[in-house]
Amino acid sequence: MNLPILQRMVLAVLTLWLVSLLIFVATELLPGDVASAILGQNGTPETLAALREQRGLNQPALKRYLQWLYPMLHGDLGRSLTNGRPIAEDLLPRLGNSLFLAAYAAVIAIPLAVLLGIASAVWRGTLFDRLTNGLTLLCISVPEFFVGYLLVMFLSVRLAWFPSLSMVSPETGLSERLYHCTLPMLTLVLVVLAHMLRMTRASVGAVMSSSYIETAVLKGIVNWRIVLSHALPNALAPVINVIAFNLAYLVVGVILVEVVFVYPGVGQLMVDAVTKRDLPVVQACGLLFGGTYILLNTTADLLAMWCNPRLRHGR
């Protein structure tokens, strides 16, 4: 393993540790605690103190961080403070739902974005290019939750094509699951499509203006062969990076989308845990999101090094 790849992997591990520290500090700064959330107005100072002592909430922050991090390194996510259940039992089914939704959106968004980006680069300055640029700029400017509400208003309320709530269970079949997840999928596709399309257009367009592409055109090589065989391979590195970034968003940035459609994913679980001040669940969800983001971006960097040999060697 050469030095740049090793450095990138070590950097990923250090970044994940810093993310875990940041998550723990951020959850410690949340107002209130789980004891007050559980007992509510019925809690007396004595019962609150007893519950905090029972749940280990009175221990120093550093000790609680180490007690949380060490089992996490061994795959033990801990137990929920509100119901005492292992967090993994609630998190893993929700993770499957979030990954299903992310994969559903990625299967449609990635090929569509790459194809439209290549077409915009090839037909730069045409009506098609201007339309795609305008639509992508509009999608980038609008928050995802607003896109979701617009889709609910038009496709669910007015046209009654899809349900407004994406309620699924382990017993839900594939076709029914796809149907119920269509609106959150479309929301995610519209949000991530714009970034990938614009990066593909810019990257392929920059390569298409190179001198060796002009030489290939003068030789009479077919246009689609020039794009696929000459332009696209040399434009892959930034395209791979933006695809990985948006794949990370599909997994990590689905919190608002899941809340809008009441979809039983990790994002909805995290929001519920914040409401209940269930800090171990919030920390486990946050670390899962951070780890996913770091993993996908590290994978993108390694793929970029594989596509471009110059990146595999130090300068």
mmCIF file with all atom_site columns, N, CA and C in Angstrom, residues 171-219:
data_model
loop_
_atom_site.group_PDB
_atom_site.id
_atom_site.type_symbol
_atom_site.label_atom_id
_atom_site.label_alt_id
_atom_site.label_comp_id
_atom_site.label_asym_id
_atom_site.label_entity_id
_atom_site.label_seq_id
_atom_site.pdbx_PDB_ins_code
_atom_site.Cartn_x
_atom_site.Cartn_y
_atom_site.Cartn_z
_atom_site.occupancy
_atom_site.B_iso_or_equiv
_atom_site.pdbx_formal_charge
_atom_site.auth_seq_id
_atom_site.auth_comp_id
_atom_site.auth_asym_id
_atom_site.auth_atom_id
_atom_site.pdbx_PDB_model_num
ATOM 1   N N  . GLU A 1 171 ? -43.121 -6.285 7.158   1.00 0.00 ? 171 GLU A N  1
ATOM 2   C CA . GLU A 1 171 ? -44.007 -7.147 6.391   1.00 0.00 ? 171 GLU A CA 1
ATOM 3   C C  . GLU A 1 171 ? -44.404 -6.534 5.043   1.00 0.00 ? 171 GLU A C  1
ATOM 4   N N  . THR A 1 172 ? -44.023 -5.285 4.803   1.00 0.00 ? 172 THR A N  1
ATOM 5   C CA . THR A 1 172 ? -44.394 -4.622 3.547   1.00 0.00 ? 172 THR A CA 1
ATOM 6   C C  . THR A 1 172 ? -43.648 -5.243 2.374   1.00 0.00 ? 172 THR A C  1
ATOM 7   N N  . GLY A 1 173 ? -44.371 -5.611 1.320   1.00 0.00 ? 173 GLY A N  1
ATOM 8   C CA . GLY A 1 173 ? -43.747 -6.189 0.132   1.00 0.00 ? 173 GLY A CA 1
ATOM 9   C C  . GLY A 1 173 ? -42.962 -5.172 -0.659  1.00 0.00 ? 173 GLY A C  1
ATOM 10  N N  . LEU A 1 174 ? -42.156 -5.668 -1.614  1.00 0.00 ? 174 LEU A N  1
ATOM 11  C CA . LEU A 1 174 ? -41.274 -4.786 -2.367  1.00 0.00 ? 174 LEU A CA 1
ATOM 12  C C  . LEU A 1 174 ? -42.059 -3.783 -3.203  1.00 0.00 ? 174 LEU A C  1
ATOM 13  N N  . SER A 1 175 ? -43.065 -4.247 -3.939  1.00 0.00 ? 175 SER A N  1
ATOM 14  C CA . SER A 1 175 ? -43.821 -3.334 -4.801  1.00 0.00 ? 175 SER A CA 1
ATOM 15  C C  . SER A 1 175 ? -44.554 -2.284 -3.974  1.00 0.00 ? 175 SER A C  1
ATOM 16  N N  . GLU A 1 176 ? -45.134 -2.705 -2.851  1.00 0.00 ? 176 GLU A N  1
ATOM 17  C CA . GLU A 1 176 ? -45.836 -1.749 -1.989  1.00 0.00 ? 176 GLU A CA 1
ATOM 18  C C  . GLU A 1 176 ? -44.850 -0.784 -1.336  1.00 0.00 ? 176 GLU A C  1
ATOM 19  N N  . ARG A 1 177 ? -43.676 -1.279 -0.974  1.00 0.00 ? 177 ARG A N  1
ATOM 20  C CA . ARG A 1 177 ? -42.655 -0.413 -0.373  1.00 0.00 ? 177 ARG A CA 1
ATOM 21  C C  . ARG A 1 177 ? -42.184 0.636  -1.380  1.00 0.00 ? 177 ARG A C  1
ATOM 22  N N  . LEU A 1 178 ? -41.964 0.209  -2.625  1.00 0.00 ? 178 LEU A N  1
ATOM 23  C CA . LEU A 1 178 ? -41.569 1.164  -3.664  1.00 0.00 ? 178 LEU A CA 1
ATOM 24  C C  . LEU A 1 178 ? -42.641 2.228  -3.869  1.00 0.00 ? 178 LEU A C  1
ATOM 25  N N  . TYR A 1 179 ? -43.895 1.814  -3.823  1.00 0.00 ? 179 TYR A N  1
ATOM 26  C CA . TYR A 1 179 ? -44.997 2.754  -4.012  1.00 0.00 ? 179 TYR A CA 1
ATOM 27  C C  . TYR A 1 179 ? -45.050 3.763  -2.870  1.00 0.00 ? 179 TYR A C  1
ATOM 28  N N  . HIS A 1 180 ? -44.922 3.294  -1.644  1.00 0.00 ? 180 HIS A N  1
ATOM 29  C CA . HIS A 1 180 ? -45.007 4.199  -0.491  1.00 0.00 ? 180 HIS A CA 1
ATOM 30  C C  . HIS A 1 180 ? -43.782 5.114  -0.389  1.00 0.00 ? 180 HIS A C  1
ATOM 31  N N  . CYS A 1 181 ? -42.655 4.682  -0.951  1.00 0.00 ? 181 CYS A N  1
ATOM 32  C CA . CYS A 1 181 ? -41.429 5.481  -0.853  1.00 0.00 ? 181 CYS A CA 1
ATOM 33  C C  . CYS A 1 181 ? -41.230 6.400  -2.054  1.00 0.00 ? 181 CYS A C  1
ATOM 34  N N  . THR A 1 182 ? -42.191 6.459  -2.967  1.00 0.00 ? 182 THR A N  1
ATOM 35  C CA . THR A 1 182 ? -41.996 7.224  -4.200  1.00 0.00 ? 182 THR A CA 1
ATOM 36  C C  . THR A 1 182 ? -41.827 8.710  -3.924  1.00 0.00 ? 182 THR A C  1
ATOM 37  N N  . LEU A 1 183 ? -42.657 9.295  -3.086  1.00 0.00 ? 183 LEU A N  1
ATOM 38  C CA . LEU A 1 183 ? -42.555 10.736 -2.842  1.00 0.00 ? 183 LEU A CA 1
ATOM 39  C C  . LEU A 1 183 ? -41.251 11.117 -2.140  1.00 0.00 ? 183 LEU A C  1
ATOM 40  N N  . PRO A 1 184 ? -40.833 10.442 -1.061  1.00 0.00 ? 184 PRO A N  1
ATOM 41  C CA . PRO A 1 184 ? -39.513 10.798 -0.505  1.00 0.00 ? 184 PRO A CA 1
ATOM 42  C C  . PRO A 1 184 ? -38.379 10.513 -1.478  1.00 0.00 ? 184 PRO A C  1
ATOM 43  N N  . MET A 1 185 ? -38.515 9.479  -2.306  1.00 0.00 ? 185 MET A N  1
ATOM 44  C CA . MET A 1 185 ? -37.489 9.207  -3.318  1.00 0.00 ? 185 MET A CA 1
ATOM 45  C C  . MET A 1 185 ? -37.398 10.359 -4.307  1.00 0.00 ? 185 MET A C  1
ATOM 46  N N  . LEU A 1 186 ? -38.545 10.837 -4.810  1.00 0.00 ? 186 LEU A N  1
ATOM 47  C CA . LEU A 1 186 ? -38.534 11.950 -5.755  1.00 0.00 ? 186 LEU A CA 1
ATOM 48  C C  . LEU A 1 186 ? -37.943 13.208 -5.120  1.00 0.00 ? 186 LEU A C  1
ATOM 49  N N  . THR A 1 187 ? -38.224 13.427 -3.851  1.00 0.00 ? 187 THR A N  1
ATOM 50  C CA . THR A 1 187 ? -37.658 14.582 -3.152  1.00 0.00 ? 187 THR A CA 1
ATOM 51  C C  . THR A 1 187 ? -36.134 14.511 -3.140  1.00 0.00 ? 187 THR A C  1
ATOM 52  N N  . LEU A 1 188 ? -35.602 13.350 -2.778  1.00 0.00 ? 188 LEU A N  1
ATOM 53  C CA . LEU A 1 188 ? -34.151 13.181 -2.731  1.00 0.00 ? 188 LEU A CA 1
ATOM 54  C C  . LEU A 1 188 ? -33.534 13.278 -4.125  1.00 0.00 ? 188 LEU A C  1
ATOM 55  N N  . VAL A 1 189 ? -34.199 12.710 -5.127  1.00 0.00 ? 189 VAL A N  1
ATOM 56  C CA . VAL A 1 189 ? -33.676 12.750 -6.490  1.00 0.00 ? 189 VAL A CA 1
ATOM 57  C C  . VAL A 1 189 ? -33.570 14.192 -6.972  1.00 0.00 ? 189 VAL A C  1
ATOM 58  N N  . LEU A 1 190 ? -34.607 14.987 -6.756  1.00 0.00 ? 190 LEU A N  1
ATOM 59  C CA . LEU A 1 190 ? -34.583 16.374 -7.211  1.00 0.00 ? 190 LEU A CA 1
ATOM 60  C C  . LEU A 1 190 ? -33.489 17.177 -6.511  1.00 0.00 ? 190 LEU A C  1
ATOM 61  N N  . VAL A 1 191 ? -33.206 16.837 -5.259  1.00 0.00 ? 191 VAL A N  1
ATOM 62  C CA . VAL A 1 191 ? -32.192 17.589 -4.515  1.00 0.00 ? 191 VAL A CA 1
ATOM 63  C C  . VAL A 1 191 ? -30.784 17.227 -4.979  1.00 0.00 ? 191 VAL A C  1
ATOM 64  N N  . VAL A 1 192 ? -30.483 15.916 -5.110  1.00 0.00 ? 192 VAL A N  1
ATOM 65  C CA . VAL A 1 192 ? -29.112 15.507 -5.427  1.00 0.00 ? 192 VAL A CA 1
ATOM 66  C C  . VAL A 1 192 ? -28.835 15.526 -6.921  1.00 0.00 ? 192 VAL A C  1
ATOM 67  N N  . LEU A 1 193 ? -29.883 15.449 -7.740  1.00 0.00 ? 193 LEU A N  1
ATOM 68  C CA . LEU A 1 193 ? -29.686 15.430 -9.185  1.00 0.00 ? 193 LEU A CA 1
ATOM 69  C C  . LEU A 1 193 ? -28.970 16.685 -9.671  1.00 0.00 ? 193 LEU A C  1
ATOM 70  N N  . ALA A 1 194 ? -29.331 17.824 -9.108  1.00 0.00 ? 194 ALA A N  1
ATOM 71  C CA . ALA A 1 194 ? -28.780 19.096 -9.580  1.00 0.00 ? 194 ALA A CA 1
ATOM 72  C C  . ALA A 1 194 ? -27.267 19.161 -9.382  1.00 0.00 ? 194 ALA A C  1
ATOM 73  N N  . HIS A 1 195 ? -26.780 18.760 -8.196  1.00 0.00 ? 195 HIS A N  1
ATOM 74  C CA . HIS A 1 195 ? -25.341 18.840 -7.937  1.00 0.00 ? 195 HIS A CA 1
ATOM 75  C C  . HIS A 1 195 ? -24.558 17.922 -8.862  1.00 0.00 ? 195 HIS A C  1
ATOM 76  N N  . MET A 1 196 ? -25.018 16.683 -9.017  1.00 0.00 ? 196 MET A N  1
ATOM 77  C CA . MET A 1 196 ? -24.283 15.734 -9.861  1.00 0.00 ? 196 MET A CA 1
ATOM 78  C C  . MET A 1 196 ? -24.333 16.147 -11.328 1.00 0.00 ? 196 MET A C  1
ATOM 79  N N  . LEU A 1 197 ? -25.473 16.662 -11.772 1.00 0.00 ? 197 LEU A N  1
ATOM 80  C CA . LEU A 1 197 ? -25.599 17.073 -13.172 1.00 0.00 ? 197 LEU A CA 1
ATOM 81  C C  . LEU A 1 197 ? -24.667 18.231 -13.481 1.00 0.00 ? 197 LEU A C  1
ATOM 82  N N  . ARG A 1 198 ? -24.635 19.227 -12.614 1.00 0.00 ? 198 ARG A N  1
ATOM 83  C CA . ARG A 1 198 ? -23.795 20.402 -12.881 1.00 0.00 ? 198 ARG A CA 1
ATOM 84  C C  . ARG A 1 198 ? -22.307 20.047 -12.842 1.00 0.00 ? 198 ARG A C  1
ATOM 85  N N  . MET A 1 199 ? -21.912 19.175 -11.915 1.00 0.00 ? 199 MET A N  1
ATOM 86  C CA . MET A 1 199 ? -20.504 18.782 -11.863 1.00 0.00 ? 199 MET A CA 1
ATOM 87  C C  . MET A 1 199 ? -20.123 17.958 -13.085 1.00 0.00 ? 199 MET A C  1
ATOM 88  N N  . THR A 1 200 ? -21.009 17.037 -13.507 1.00 0.00 ? 200 THR A N  1
ATOM 89  C CA . THR A 1 200 ? -20.733 16.243 -14.707 1.00 0.00 ? 200 THR A CA 1
ATOM 90  C C  . THR A 1 200 ? -20.621 17.143 -15.919 1.00 0.00 ? 200 THR A C  1
ATOM 91  N N  . ARG A 1 201 ? -21.511 18.111 -16.042 1.00 0.00 ? 201 ARG A N  1
ATOM 92  C CA . ARG A 1 201 ? -21.476 19.041 -17.169 1.00 0.00 ? 201 ARG A CA 1
ATOM 93  C C  . ARG A 1 201 ? -20.177 19.841 -17.178 1.00 0.00 ? 201 ARG A C  1
ATOM 94  N N  . ALA A 1 202 ? -19.799 20.360 -16.009 1.00 0.00 ? 202 ALA A N  1
ATOM 95  C CA . ALA A 1 202 ? -18.586 21.179 -15.936 1.00 0.00 ? 202 ALA A CA 1
ATOM 96  C C  . ALA A 1 202 ? -17.334 20.348 -16.226 1.00 0.00 ? 202 ALA A C  1
ATOM 97  N N  . SER A 1 203 ? -17.280 19.131 -15.668 1.00 0.00 ? 203 SER A N  1
ATOM 98  C CA . SER A 1 203 ? -16.097 18.305 -15.843 1.00 0.00 ? 203 SER A CA 1
ATOM 99  C C  . SER A 1 203 ? -15.955 17.829 -17.282 1.00 0.00 ? 203 SER A C  1
ATOM 100 N N  . VAL A 1 204 ? -17.043 17.310 -17.854 1.00 0.00 ? 204 VAL A N  1
ATOM 101 C CA . VAL A 1 204 ? -16.995 16.841 -19.239 1.00 0.00 ? 204 VAL A CA 1
ATOM 102 C C  . VAL A 1 204 ? -16.774 18.020 -20.187 1.00 0.00 ? 204 VAL A C  1
ATOM 103 N N  . GLY A 1 205 ? -17.402 19.161 -19.902 1.00 0.00 ? 205 GLY A N  1
ATOM 104 C CA . GLY A 1 205 ? -17.221 20.339 -20.750 1.00 0.00 ? 205 GLY A CA 1
ATOM 105 C C  . GLY A 1 205 ? -15.786 20.819 -20.757 1.00 0.00 ? 205 GLY A C  1
ATOM 106 N N  . ALA A 1 206 ? -15.107 20.769 -19.602 1.00 0.00 ? 206 ALA A N  1
ATOM 107 C CA . ALA A 1 206 ? -13.701 21.189 -19.548 1.00 0.00 ? 206 ALA A CA 1
ATOM 108 C C  . ALA A 1 206 ? -12.819 20.257 -20.372 1.00 0.00 ? 206 ALA A C  1
ATOM 109 N N  . VAL A 1 207 ? -13.106 18.964 -20.307 1.00 0.00 ? 207 VAL A N  1
ATOM 110 C CA . VAL A 1 207 ? -12.313 18.012 -21.085 1.00 0.00 ? 207 VAL A CA 1
ATOM 111 C C  . VAL A 1 207 ? -12.600 18.161 -22.580 1.00 0.00 ? 207 VAL A C  1
ATOM 112 N N  . MET A 1 208 ? -13.867 18.427 -22.925 1.00 0.00 ? 208 MET A N  1
ATOM 113 C CA . MET A 1 208 ? -14.238 18.546 -24.339 1.00 0.00 ? 208 MET A CA 1
ATOM 114 C C  . MET A 1 208 ? -13.552 19.720 -25.026 1.00 0.00 ? 208 MET A C  1
ATOM 115 N N  . SER A 1 209 ? -13.120 20.702 -24.249 1.00 0.00 ? 209 SER A N  1
ATOM 116 C CA . SER A 1 209 ? -12.427 21.855 -24.840 1.00 0.00 ? 209 SER A CA 1
ATOM 117 C C  . SER A 1 209 ? -10.926 21.655 -24.935 1.00 0.00 ? 209 SER A C  1
ATOM 118 N N  . SER A 1 210 ? -10.441 20.457 -24.574 1.00 0.00 ? 210 SER A N  1
ATOM 119 C CA . SER A 1 210 ? -9.007  20.180 -24.621 1.00 0.00 ? 210 SER A CA 1
ATOM 120 C C  . SER A 1 210 ? -8.542  19.984 -26.066 1.00 0.00 ? 210 SER A C  1
ATOM 121 N N  . SER A 1 211 ? -7.243  20.134 -26.258 1.00 0.00 ? 211 SER A N  1
ATOM 122 C CA . SER A 1 211 ? -6.682  20.046 -27.608 1.00 0.00 ? 211 SER A CA 1
ATOM 123 C C  . SER A 1 211 ? -6.771  18.638 -28.179 1.00 0.00 ? 211 SER A C  1
ATOM 124 N N  . TYR A 1 212 ? -6.616  17.612 -27.339 1.00 0.00 ? 212 TYR A N  1
ATOM 125 C CA . TYR A 1 212 ? -6.658  16.259 -27.880 1.00 0.00 ? 212 TYR A CA 1
ATOM 126 C C  . TYR A 1 212 ? -8.068  15.863 -28.306 1.00 0.00 ? 212 TYR A C  1
ATOM 127 N N  . ILE A 1 213 ? -9.100  16.475 -27.697 1.00 0.00 ? 213 ILE A N  1
ATOM 128 C CA . ILE A 1 213 ? -10.467 16.237 -28.146 1.00 0.00 ? 213 ILE A CA 1
ATOM 129 C C  . ILE A 1 213 ? -10.679 16.890 -29.509 1.00 0.00 ? 213 ILE A C  1
ATOM 130 N N  . GLU A 1 214 ? -10.133 18.094 -29.679 1.00 0.00 ? 214 GLU A N  1
ATOM 131 C CA . GLU A 1 214 ? -10.225 18.760 -30.983 1.00 0.00 ? 214 GLU A CA 1
ATOM 132 C C  . GLU A 1 214 ? -9.513  17.943 -32.064 1.00 0.00 ? 214 GLU A C  1
ATOM 133 N N  . THR A 1 215 ? -8.404  17.314 -31.694 1.00 0.00 ? 215 THR A N  1
ATOM 134 C CA . THR A 1 215 ? -7.694  16.452 -32.648 1.00 0.00 ? 215 THR A CA 1
ATOM 135 C C  . THR A 1 215 ? -8.540  15.256 -33.036 1.00 0.00 ? 215 THR A C  1
ATOM 136 N N  . ALA A 1 216 ? -9.225  14.668 -32.036 1.00 0.00 ? 216 ALA A N  1
ATOM 137 C CA . ALA A 1 216 ? -10.090 13.527 -32.324 1.00 0.00 ? 216 ALA A CA 1
ATOM 138 C C  . ALA A 1 216 ? -11.245 13.927 -33.233 1.00 0.00 ? 216 ALA A C  1
ATOM 139 N N  . VAL A 1 217 ? -11.755 15.143 -33.046 1.00 0.00 ? 217 VAL A N  1
ATOM 140 C CA . VAL A 1 217 ? -12.838 15.616 -33.912 1.00 0.00 ? 217 VAL A CA 1
ATOM 141 C C  . VAL A 1 217 ? -12.334 15.785 -35.337 1.00 0.00 ? 217 VAL A C  1
ATOM 142 N N  . LEU A 1 218 ? -11.129 16.352 -35.474 1.00 0.00 ? 218 LEU A N  1
ATOM 143 C CA . LEU A 1 218 ? -10.563 16.550 -36.812 1.00 0.00 ? 218 LEU A CA 1
ATOM 144 C C  . LEU A 1 218 ? -10.276 15.223 -37.516 1.00 0.00 ? 218 LEU A C  1
ATOM 145 N N  . LYS A 1 219 ? -10.024 14.183 -36.738 1.00 0.00 ? 219 LYS A N  1
ATOM 146 C CA . LYS A 1 219 ? -9.791  12.863 -37.337 1.00 0.00 ? 219 LYS A CA 1
ATOM 147 C C  . LYS A 1 219 ? -11.083 12.210 -37.812 1.00 0.00 ? 219 LYS A C  1
#
